[in-house]
Amino acid sequence: MADRKEDDILSEKDEPESEDETYEVVDLTEYARRHQWWSMVFGNNSGPLAEKYSVTTQIVMGGVTGWCAGYLFQRVGKIAATAIGGGFLLLQIANHSGYVQVDWKKVEKDVNKAKKHLKKRTKQAAPEMNSFFEEATEFVKKNIVLSSGFVGGFLLGLAS
């Protein structure tokens, strides 16, 4: 019966009071306490990984995911470096053979123009990047064991 009243209250809140839609912030911890199915689906703990799994499990999970990420990073990096280097090499051979005439002054001018544009864009994106770094730092602090396992696995993946 109490759930019925709660649903009626929620449906009244869902209707916007004006043309601009309003949104209600839902606290998931309170919601999980009131609705038992939430706990059955997502588990009793909804906090950081440090509360859910043992240290060994966290290190293994972090290490395996880190190794996979490092291995993929290494493979994709090699492919990208080969493609870029190969393209540059072919361009140099074509230039040396006379098939292509490269105006290096214009290339240098365009690169400098791109650098200035990039510097301008990075200054605009600084607040967004700062918030991203703050969130990432907070995640690492909350899950230090998992993060250290990930870093170790990533380095092993790069080396293999």
PDB file of C-alpha atoms in Angstrom:
ATOM      1  CA  MET A   1       0.000   0.000   0.000  1.00  0.00           C
ATOM      2  CA  ALA A   2       2.867   2.363   0.826  1.00  0.00           C
ATOM      3  CA  ASP A   3       4.437   1.566  -2.535  1.00  0.00           C
ATOM      4  CA  ARG A   4       1.188   2.590  -4.230  1.00  0.00           C
ATOM      5  CA  LYS A   5       1.250   6.032  -2.584  1.00  0.00           C
ATOM      6  CA  GLU A   6       4.919   6.396  -3.478  1.00  0.00           C
ATOM      7  CA  ASP A   7       4.168   5.611  -7.155  1.00  0.00           C
ATOM      8  CA  ASP A   8       1.367   8.215  -7.175  1.00  0.00           C
ATOM      9  CA  ILE A   9       3.728  10.824  -5.733  1.00  0.00           C
ATOM     10  CA  LEU A  10       6.373   9.935  -8.327  1.00  0.00           C
ATOM     11  CA  SER A  11       3.880  10.195 -11.191  1.00  0.00           C
ATOM     12  CA  GLU A  12       2.817  13.647  -9.982  1.00  0.00           C
ATOM     13  CA  LYS A  13       6.475  14.725  -9.854  1.00  0.00           C
ATOM     14  CA  ASP A  14       7.100  13.392 -13.361  1.00  0.00           C
ATOM     15  CA  GLU A  15       4.656  15.866 -14.885  1.00  0.00           C
ATOM     16  CA  PRO A  16       6.498  19.084 -15.719  1.00  0.00           C
ATOM     17  CA  GLU A  17       5.166  22.185 -14.013  1.00  0.00           C
ATOM     18  CA  SER A  18       6.191  24.457 -16.858  1.00  0.00           C
ATOM     19  CA  GLU A  19       7.323  24.113 -20.434  1.00  0.00           C
ATOM     20  CA  ASP A  20      10.860  23.407 -19.230  1.00  0.00           C
ATOM     21  CA  GLU A  21      11.164  19.847 -18.001  1.00  0.00           C
ATOM     22  CA  THR A  22      12.237  19.384 -14.418  1.00  0.00           C
ATOM     23  CA  TYR A  23      14.268  16.419 -13.234  1.00  0.00           C
ATOM     24  CA  GLU A  24      14.429  14.842  -9.828  1.00  0.00           C
ATOM     25  CA  VAL A  25      17.741  13.627  -8.447  1.00  0.00           C
ATOM     26  CA  VAL A  26      17.384  10.090  -7.109  1.00  0.00           C
ATOM     27  CA  ASP A  27      19.687   8.856  -4.371  1.00  0.00           C
ATOM     28  CA  LEU A  28      20.447   5.256  -5.339  1.00  0.00           C
ATOM     29  CA  THR A  29      21.347   4.184  -1.812  1.00  0.00           C
ATOM     30  CA  GLU A  30      17.932   5.241  -0.515  1.00  0.00           C
ATOM     31  CA  TYR A  31      16.243   3.654  -3.522  1.00  0.00           C
ATOM     32  CA  ALA A  32      18.107   0.376  -2.921  1.00  0.00           C
ATOM     33  CA  ARG A  33      17.032   0.332   0.736  1.00  0.00           C
ATOM     34  CA  ARG A  34      13.369   0.788  -0.200  1.00  0.00           C
ATOM     35  CA  HIS A  35      13.338  -1.695  -3.112  1.00  0.00           C
ATOM     36  CA  GLN A  36      14.645  -5.161  -2.304  1.00  0.00           C
ATOM     37  CA  TRP A  37      14.874  -6.292  -5.946  1.00  0.00           C
ATOM     38  CA  TRP A  38      17.615  -3.696  -6.497  1.00  0.00           C
ATOM     39  CA  SER A  39      19.769  -5.421  -3.879  1.00  0.00           C
ATOM     40  CA  MET A  40      19.086  -8.852  -5.385  1.00  0.00           C
ATOM     41  CA  VAL A  41      20.139  -7.714  -8.876  1.00  0.00           C
ATOM     42  CA  PHE A  42      23.103  -5.488  -8.056  1.00  0.00           C
ATOM     43  CA  GLY A  43      24.198  -6.927  -4.716  1.00  0.00           C
ATOM     44  CA  ASN A  44      24.134  -5.435  -1.264  1.00  0.00           C
ATOM     45  CA  ASN A  45      27.277  -3.378  -1.747  1.00  0.00           C
ATOM     46  CA  SER A  46      27.108  -0.567  -4.241  1.00  0.00           C
ATOM     47  CA  GLY A  47      30.278   1.161  -3.088  1.00  0.00           C
ATOM     48  CA  PRO A  48      33.849   1.037  -4.373  1.00  0.00           C
ATOM     49  CA  LEU A  49      35.455  -2.246  -5.347  1.00  0.00           C
ATOM     50  CA  ALA A  50      37.473  -2.268  -2.146  1.00  0.00           C
ATOM     51  CA  GLU A  51      34.277  -3.056  -0.252  1.00  0.00           C
ATOM     52  CA  LYS A  52      33.121  -5.829  -2.615  1.00  0.00           C
ATOM     53  CA  TYR A  53      36.124  -8.015  -3.418  1.00  0.00           C
ATOM     54  CA  SER A  54      39.206  -9.281  -1.642  1.00  0.00           C
ATOM     55  CA  VAL A  55      42.599  -7.739  -2.294  1.00  0.00           C
ATOM     56  CA  THR A  56      43.723 -10.791  -4.279  1.00  0.00           C
ATOM     57  CA  THR A  57      40.661 -10.664  -6.516  1.00  0.00           C
ATOM     58  CA  GLN A  58      41.160  -6.953  -7.135  1.00  0.00           C
ATOM     59  CA  ILE A  59      44.820  -7.423  -8.066  1.00  0.00           C
ATOM     60  CA  VAL A  60      43.980 -10.300 -10.422  1.00  0.00           C
ATOM     61  CA  MET A  61      41.090  -8.393 -12.044  1.00  0.00           C
ATOM     62  CA  GLY A  62      43.227  -5.282 -12.456  1.00  0.00           C
ATOM     63  CA  GLY A  63      46.203  -7.256 -13.722  1.00  0.00           C
ATOM     64  CA  VAL A  64      44.225  -9.203 -16.325  1.00  0.00           C
ATOM     65  CA  THR A  65      42.384  -6.151 -17.644  1.00  0.00           C
ATOM     66  CA  GLY A  66      45.622  -4.160 -17.613  1.00  0.00           C
ATOM     67  CA  TRP A  67      47.487  -6.864 -19.509  1.00  0.00           C
ATOM     68  CA  CYS A  68      44.717  -7.016 -22.151  1.00  0.00           C
ATOM     69  CA  ALA A  69      44.722  -3.229 -22.515  1.00  0.00           C
ATOM     70  CA  GLY A  70      48.528  -3.083 -22.699  1.00  0.00           C
ATOM     71  CA  TYR A  71      48.697  -5.879 -25.264  1.00  0.00           C
ATOM     72  CA  LEU A  72      46.075  -4.216 -27.471  1.00  0.00           C
ATOM     73  CA  PHE A  73      47.760  -0.836 -27.031  1.00  0.00           C
ATOM     74  CA  GLN A  74      51.064  -2.365 -28.123  1.00  0.00           C
ATOM     75  CA  ARG A  75      49.556  -4.062 -31.214  1.00  0.00           C
ATOM     76  CA  VAL A  76      47.528  -1.051 -32.316  1.00  0.00           C
ATOM     77  CA  GLY A  77      50.510   1.219 -31.681  1.00  0.00           C
ATOM     78  CA  LYS A  78      52.761  -0.925 -33.845  1.00  0.00           C
ATOM     79  CA  ILE A  79      50.216  -0.990 -36.662  1.00  0.00           C
ATOM     80  CA  ALA A  80      49.685   2.782 -36.479  1.00  0.00           C
ATOM     81  CA  ALA A  81      53.432   3.484 -36.372  1.00  0.00           C
ATOM     82  CA  THR A  82      54.024   1.155 -39.320  1.00  0.00           C
ATOM     83  CA  ALA A  83      51.256   2.779 -41.370  1.00  0.00           C
ATOM     84  CA  ILE A  84      52.402   6.341 -40.653  1.00  0.00           C
ATOM     85  CA  GLY A  85      56.091   5.540 -41.099  1.00  0.00           C
ATOM     86  CA  GLY A  86      55.424   3.555 -44.267  1.00  0.00           C
ATOM     87  CA  GLY A  87      53.357   6.369 -45.731  1.00  0.00           C
ATOM     88  CA  PHE A  88      56.066   8.893 -44.952  1.00  0.00           C
ATOM     89  CA  LEU A  89      58.712   6.597 -46.450  1.00  0.00           C
ATOM     90  CA  LEU A  90      56.683   6.161 -49.664  1.00  0.00           C
ATOM     91  CA  LEU A  91      56.198   9.926 -49.862  1.00  0.00           C
ATOM     92  CA  GLN A  92      59.958  10.470 -49.524  1.00  0.00           C
ATOM     93  CA  ILE A  93      60.731   7.851 -52.194  1.00  0.00           C
ATOM     94  CA  ALA A  94      58.162   9.399 -54.547  1.00  0.00           C
ATOM     95  CA  ASN A  95      59.593  12.852 -53.888  1.00  0.00           C
ATOM     96  CA  HIS A  96      63.167  11.680 -54.473  1.00  0.00           C
ATOM     97  CA  SER A  97      62.185   9.875 -57.704  1.00  0.00           C
ATOM     98  CA  GLY A  98      60.420  12.953 -59.060  1.00  0.00           C
ATOM     99  CA  TYR A  99      56.867  11.584 -59.001  1.00  0.00           C
ATOM    100  CA  VAL A 100      55.778  14.082 -56.378  1.00  0.00           C
ATOM    101  CA  GLN A 101      56.970  17.603 -55.727  1.00  0.00           C
ATOM    102  CA  VAL A 102      56.458  18.582 -52.095  1.00  0.00           C
ATOM    103  CA  ASP A 103      56.443  22.264 -51.228  1.00  0.00           C
ATOM    104  CA  TRP A 104      58.136  21.913 -47.822  1.00  0.00           C
ATOM    105  CA  LYS A 105      57.786  25.646 -47.074  1.00  0.00           C
ATOM    106  CA  LYS A 106      54.008  25.324 -47.429  1.00  0.00           C
ATOM    107  CA  VAL A 107      54.021  22.146 -45.305  1.00  0.00           C
ATOM    108  CA  GLU A 108      55.968  23.955 -42.577  1.00  0.00           C
ATOM    109  CA  LYS A 109      53.587  26.929 -42.748  1.00  0.00           C
ATOM    110  CA  ASP A 110      50.536  24.647 -42.462  1.00  0.00           C
ATOM    111  CA  VAL A 111      52.069  22.719 -39.561  1.00  0.00           C
ATOM    112  CA  ASN A 112      52.773  25.958 -37.683  1.00  0.00           C
ATOM    113  CA  LYS A 113      49.206  27.102 -38.356  1.00  0.00           C
ATOM    114  CA  ALA A 114      47.889  23.785 -37.013  1.00  0.00           C
ATOM    115  CA  LYS A 115      50.093  24.142 -33.903  1.00  0.00           C
ATOM    116  CA  LYS A 116      48.665  27.592 -33.156  1.00  0.00           C
ATOM    117  CA  HIS A 117      45.119  26.312 -33.656  1.00  0.00           C
ATOM    118  CA  LEU A 118      45.823  23.322 -31.406  1.00  0.00           C
ATOM    119  CA  LYS A 119      47.254  25.520 -28.631  1.00  0.00           C
ATOM    120  CA  LYS A 120      44.178  27.735 -28.830  1.00  0.00           C
ATOM    121  CA  ARG A 121      41.845  24.718 -28.602  1.00  0.00           C
ATOM    122  CA  THR A 122      43.723  23.170 -25.659  1.00  0.00           C
ATOM    123  CA  LYS A 123      43.355  26.354 -23.634  1.00  0.00           C
ATOM    124  CA  GLN A 124      39.592  26.202 -24.191  1.00  0.00           C
ATOM    125  CA  ALA A 125      39.377  22.521 -23.188  1.00  0.00           C
ATOM    126  CA  ALA A 126      41.390  22.934 -19.988  1.00  0.00           C
ATOM    127  CA  PRO A 127      38.424  23.071 -17.525  1.00  0.00           C
ATOM    128  CA  GLU A 128      36.890  19.911 -19.016  1.00  0.00           C
ATOM    129  CA  MET A 129      40.191  18.074 -18.828  1.00  0.00           C
ATOM    130  CA  ASN A 130      40.741  19.204 -15.236  1.00  0.00           C
ATOM    131  CA  SER A 131      37.393  17.759 -14.172  1.00  0.00           C
ATOM    132  CA  PHE A 132      38.197  14.504 -16.002  1.00  0.00           C
ATOM    133  CA  PHE A 133      41.559  14.247 -14.242  1.00  0.00           C
ATOM    134  CA  GLU A 134      39.923  14.960 -10.883  1.00  0.00           C
ATOM    135  CA  GLU A 135      37.373  12.179 -11.475  1.00  0.00           C
ATOM    136  CA  ALA A 136      40.102   9.767 -12.576  1.00  0.00           C
ATOM    137  CA  THR A 137      42.221  10.631  -9.529  1.00  0.00           C
ATOM    138  CA  GLU A 138      39.237  10.068  -7.232  1.00  0.00           C
ATOM    139  CA  PHE A 139      38.574   6.671  -8.846  1.00  0.00           C
ATOM    140  CA  VAL A 140      42.209   5.631  -8.421  1.00  0.00           C
ATOM    141  CA  LYS A 141      42.173   6.714  -4.770  1.00  0.00           C
ATOM    142  CA  LYS A 142      39.021   4.709  -4.056  1.00  0.00           C
ATOM    143  CA  ASN A 143      40.273   1.631  -5.914  1.00  0.00           C
ATOM    144  CA  ILE A 144      44.029   1.778  -5.348  1.00  0.00           C
ATOM    145  CA  VAL A 145      44.560  -2.001  -5.313  1.00  0.00           C
ATOM    146  CA  LEU A 146      42.656  -2.537  -8.564  1.00  0.00           C
ATOM    147  CA  SER A 147      44.418   0.441 -10.161  1.00  0.00           C
ATOM    148  CA  SER A 148      47.880  -0.774  -9.184  1.00  0.00           C
ATOM    149  CA  GLY A 149      47.054  -4.226 -10.563  1.00  0.00           C
ATOM    150  CA  PHE A 150      45.891  -2.589 -13.788  1.00  0.00           C
ATOM    151  CA  VAL A 151      49.095  -0.555 -14.137  1.00  0.00           C
ATOM    152  CA  GLY A 152      51.273  -3.616 -13.538  1.00  0.00           C
ATOM    153  CA  GLY A 153      49.259  -5.668 -16.018  1.00  0.00           C
ATOM    154  CA  PHE A 154      49.355  -2.828 -18.566  1.00  0.00           C
ATOM    155  CA  LEU A 155      53.150  -2.673 -18.376  1.00  0.00           C
ATOM    156  CA  LEU A 156      53.376  -6.458 -18.740  1.00  0.00           C
ATOM    157  CA  GLY A 157      51.026  -6.296 -21.730  1.00  0.00           C
ATOM    158  CA  LEU A 158      53.216  -3.663 -23.356  1.00  0.00           C
ATOM    159  CA  ALA A 159      56.289  -5.807 -22.782  1.00  0.00           C
ATOM    160  CA  SER A 160      54.786  -9.029 -24.191  1.00  0.00           C
TER     161      SER A 160
END
